[in-house]
Amino acid sequence: MKRFVAFLFCLALSFPLFAQSDNAYNLLPFPAQFSGKDGQFTVTAATRVLVAAKDAGQRTAAQLLVSQLKTASGFPIVVAPTTPALVKGKHIVFQAHKAGRCGPEGYTLNVSPERVLVEAETPKGYFYAVQTLLQLLPTAVFSPTKVDNVAWTVPACQILDRPRYSYRGLMLDVSRHFMPVSFVKRFIDLMALHKLNTFHWHLTDDQGWRIEIKKYPKLTQIGSKRKETVVGHNAENYPFQYDGKEYSGFYTQEQIKEVVRYAAARHITIIPEIEMPGHALAALASYPEFSCDPAKKYEVATRWGIFKEVYCPSEPTFAFLQNVLTEVMALFPGKYIHIGGDECPKDAWKASPFCQDLIKKLKLKDEDALQSYFIQRIEKFVNSKGRAIIGWDEILEGGLAKNATVMSWRGTEGGIEAAKQKHNVVMTPGEFCYLDQYQANPAQEPLAGGGYLPIEKVYSYEPTPAELTPEQQKFILGVQGNVWTEYIPTTQHVEYMVYPRASALAEIGWMPKGPRNFEDFAMRLKEHLKRLSYLNVNYSKRLLDVRAVTQFTDADQLQVRLEKLDSDSKIYYTTNGKQPNTASTEYMTPIALKKTTTIKAVTTAGAQFEETFYIHRAKGKPYTYANAAAEKSDPTKKKLTDGQVAQSPRNKSEWVTVLGDDLEVTIDLGEVRPVTKVSANFLKRISYNDFPPSAVEIGLSQDGKTYKDAISQPVRYPFEGKWGMLPVVADFKTVRARYVRIRAKNAGPAPAGFPREGLPTSVSVDEVVVE
């Protein structure tokens, strides 16, 4: 029986297509056009890999294939020149593609029981063909040692493949936490495995300058070292706590050249990032004369965040940056130089007589226009060297430099605007592409920056905005995942955060436009994770996790739906407090709860789950807010009555937040009912200006107009100490009411001496429990 499916630059799946065995068609990213065939090609000790004698691209790619096959199988496989006699045998044959359909990164792969034929037009095409061929082989081909008792077969198929986007990238921040050369190479190897082609290397920031610049040795003598590092999350302690240990590290120019060569051999271009005009504190600690206040003492930042110290747009500063970029461009041969451009506070410029005179002299509108002038000056210099700049979407502010490419990170708006202005764009919105966010329950995960980005959400992302016309869509170069390392101090932690979410991004960047089926992806990913295991990658196993969603029936009954991405395993659960096992109740349908209950669950894949669900009078009830800010924080209006209480202050997205204003919410119980207690938790993260309310008023009403038995109480707590969840409880003698109103008074601007003094504070609340 034939298996057949065609991906003609369009993919529409509604069910898994193939039986998922060890070396079935578990390809990732999946090819553009694919047809499964009967039979298989068997690799034996007699198999040869044949290449054109004078084609270096074929030989290099073939040698990569042979190296892994030979190691894992133990067969004496070699690369040999193609001859008329050999080409008729059962071998793997590389040859030039003549039809012209592959493009610069494409290839064709035809596997039959008689031979494997690899065709491409470029060395990069041959390289990607080998990545696919390795994935068609048993996963043991990735073993670093010989594996016995493996049938070294390749399932028959026909593939014509090429990527959707020309830019498919990952960014690694080495400023906040330095990563050794050996790991950077490993990071590049894993990118190559996923057919990613651009490595964005974030080399400078407030917390460390990581690249040797020979003309300015103090950049590494001083700028690469911080005296200590904040402990825990930036928001975790007030005052900030520090470890008291010097942190340092940088790459020599010889090491940079070594990494560039290493990446080029894997068809990966490196884009270096030298931040400007903001995120410059490490540089200014080294050379304060390039600031707006040279008399001030600057130190490399010891905590994370945005700092007011920025480059002064003076001629000496431009000369300094041009000299730095000259050395950088000599090390990195790629087209792009990333100049940052994000998060540049204008305080120093507003206070600087020089900057204010410059604004007048240049007839600029304001400080945003001064930033545009700064970026355009740098772009003109970079263009004069035959290169182009790329920057974060803030470079749009004040007017975009003529030839700049925009990296859209603050949502998709910047990318849309840049494309409309006919500028090239790389889409990397934080909502879908920031791999430093939590990928499972934050309370049970390693510390991260905040936010929640499970792999299925990554996979759902469509990089080309529908708002653009077909002509404007051509300016979308591709997609990139970002790995900011404030809370990722080790190489093992980097891998945990990046994979397998980067595997999903890789498929998004490669696969043709069209509907995507996550279930099919997850099935293929399970086999792909075996490859990563052979490579000793510390990937996250959260793909196996159980997750809970609450829902309500027409009869107002709360049900808990348990979900998992792993369709092969089974879930067993308990509601009586006992630890579950395979003898417990198997989960088949949503669990109906009549009282507050802790559900514990396990899966046959080894995942564990535990959460308490709260049954109270307001469960599932509708509510309204008094201001739009709260509406924006809770657009579905489910967070406060869904029966699920936030388990940690780590992830602010679980909370309903109002910035700079009071929070007022009114819950409709649907009918007049007895009420004896109302309680809620408020978020305390002083260092991030998440202040509990200064006072809370809880009122009850039968008609929604007149509120009686209101309880108003000040909220007292120490500013000092760790973040937390502050409970506020109102006990009533039994009162009959239909409406429950909570008013939480904003604490006002952060007081003097606090990390964000003078700035508005937030009020954040979670589940409102009514008993």
Phi, psi and omega in degrees: 000136179270142169255131184217134170209138181246128174250089185265069184052036175200140182226125178219103184243144175236356179199158177300137189271332189229154168297128186270096175250179188307315179233043169285198187276057181269066185266141180209117359290153182286144184293164180289313176234131186214138174221119177279143183235170176282150172090186182202155174263135181251125176275129180232179178296339181271353182294138175238153174252114190257136181224159173293135189304325186254012182259100183294326179296316177298314184297317182296314179295319180297322181293325175298315179299312182297320182301314181287320180296316183296318180296312186283323184268331186082000180288146180279053183285140180225162172269131183224152177294143178291133174228156179306323182289313183292323186296342178275349182274180181275082184229175174259120190243128173258135174206159183291138177275130187255348186282342178075021182262350188280321185079183187293338181238005185267175181196165168239150180219119179239117182245124174226169177299342184271327181190169173244124181245121179249126179229144177201171180253346184219163174302323179296321178298316177298320181298314181291328175298321179294321178301319179291317181298320177297324179286338175283335177285164175305147183301338180296347178297341179271003180291139177281355178225166181298137179241125181269166175058042177242131173275110187275079183242158176235121181294140182295139180192169176227126186229133165236116193227142170197156186279155176288316184247148178279341181243118179222104194230167168227141175250135176238122178272115178250006179281313182290314172226124185285139178242131184293161181304319182301321180285323178302320177296319178296319177303317179293319178301316181291326173299314182298321178302329183261011179061029171278146189233002181223124178252110178269115187254106182276098194261340182224148177191186182297330188266000178168139174257119193248010182233131180292129172238111189296327181288338182229076186296335181292343177301325177260331178295323181248310189291341181273000185237134169243144188290336179193176183225141179301142179269133178071201179284149176308324183271000191282323185233141168228123354296167177303144175250142184233156184273349178072014183245132177294141179235134183208173177151140174201166179257132172287164179295328177294321177294320178300313180300321179298315180293320179299316178296318181299315180293318181299323179295341179252015175061039177242126176269137179258130173252113178279145176244123173244106189292138175192154353279348177267187182050045189245010189298321179297321178291319182288332173296331179276319183224081183296343181295347179264011175263177176277349179221080185299339181283345182284147177271125180248144176230147175302134186299140180252356173227178185264165176130197181249134183240151186281347183283116183226165177296143172274133183282056181260166179298318176301322178296315179297322178296318178300310183294324177295321177294319177298311183294330177298316177291322179296315182294333177290338182267329186244112185278356183293169183293319192262143166239123181272126184248016177070252179089000184264161169044058180253097177298147183257009184304313182296324179289323179294326182273352186269119174303322179300312182294320180293323176294322180295320177301316179293315182300319182272359180058045179271156182287315185194193182291331175297319178293329176293322176296319177299319176300316180302310182296320181293325176298315180293319181298318180301319179293314181297318177299326181294341178263011179080016180244177179227152178264154170226142182210164177295162192294350175297342179292352173288335186294130179082359180114130186275137177301150193305312187248017187286148171257138185256135174255107189274108183245333181272064188083200183255353187300316180299319179294320179297314181295318180296318179296323177295332177273008178067041173250144176294149187222139167247124182272125180210051184296138183303328182300331184239339194238001180267104187277007174269005178273162178296143178247001176206193182308114184303330181294339183247004184258160170301153182304137179222177184291335184127171183081167185225119182223084177288161187297327181293331176288320175304313185293338182281352188286135174248109187291334181266110184297136179292342181291343183273148174286163177306323180290320179290329181297338180295342181276355176278104183286327183164207190222151180217141171261144184241137181239091176275133194250023176308316183248023180233081190278346186235161178295323178298320180292322176303310181299321180298321181283329187276317185248137013264012182297325177293334175296321177293317178297323180298318179291324177299318182286336185261316191289146180301157179297144178146174179302143177242147182248109185293326180299318178295317178301315182297323178296315179292325181296325179302320176288324179296326179296332175295322176298315179297328177295317176300328180273004177061038178277133181275061183285157177285138178260020181294349174302334183270353187297156169262136178235153184242140174230133178266149177213162185232137178276172177298334180273014176069026179266132178279129175239146178249121179259121178267130183234154174210151179275340181274099186286347182278335186269167177246154179249134173237141187218164173226157175234009184252013178090348181278155177287130183280158172211187184291352175269353179283181181293130177280135180285124179233320182225163180307145184268119179275131182243139178251345179213166178304126191219142171262121177260129174244139182216154172224159174241163178289350175269359175099002179283148179235152183214143174205129177202146177261135180244132190258121176261119181210176188293338182264003184301128177071005184277152179283157178208163181230152177253157179271348179219160186290332183299318178293321178303318181295326181285341185218062189297331181272351181052057178232341189298329188269349183222026184269003178082002181243122181262136178305134185264353187201151173278004186293320188248102184292339182294344177284346187255157171268124189234137172237126181262125172071016182209165176289157176250128177226127179224141178237123181258134179259112181284354176091333178199163178290124184221160176291139177228128180243338183206143173228128181220155179201157175257141174243146187276136175238109175218078191302318183294342178251016178063026170264089183264136169301158180296153178285336177203152179230132175243127179240120183236154181237146182212149175267334183245358180079006180242311181256119181254123179243171179054030179292140177246124179241127181217139174291153178251114183250136181197154176282138174295322185288155175111192184277162174296166181183185179241115187265115181280141172235126186233133175242117177261131179243149160294151187309120181236143177263126184205154173254328185246138176240122181243132176242125173244120179245119185278127179298143183286351181087180181301150179300133183295164178301140179092349178276159185307325182238048185304140178084346181271154180299147175257165180252153166245127181231133182229153176242205185316130174262111184264121180246123181241000000 
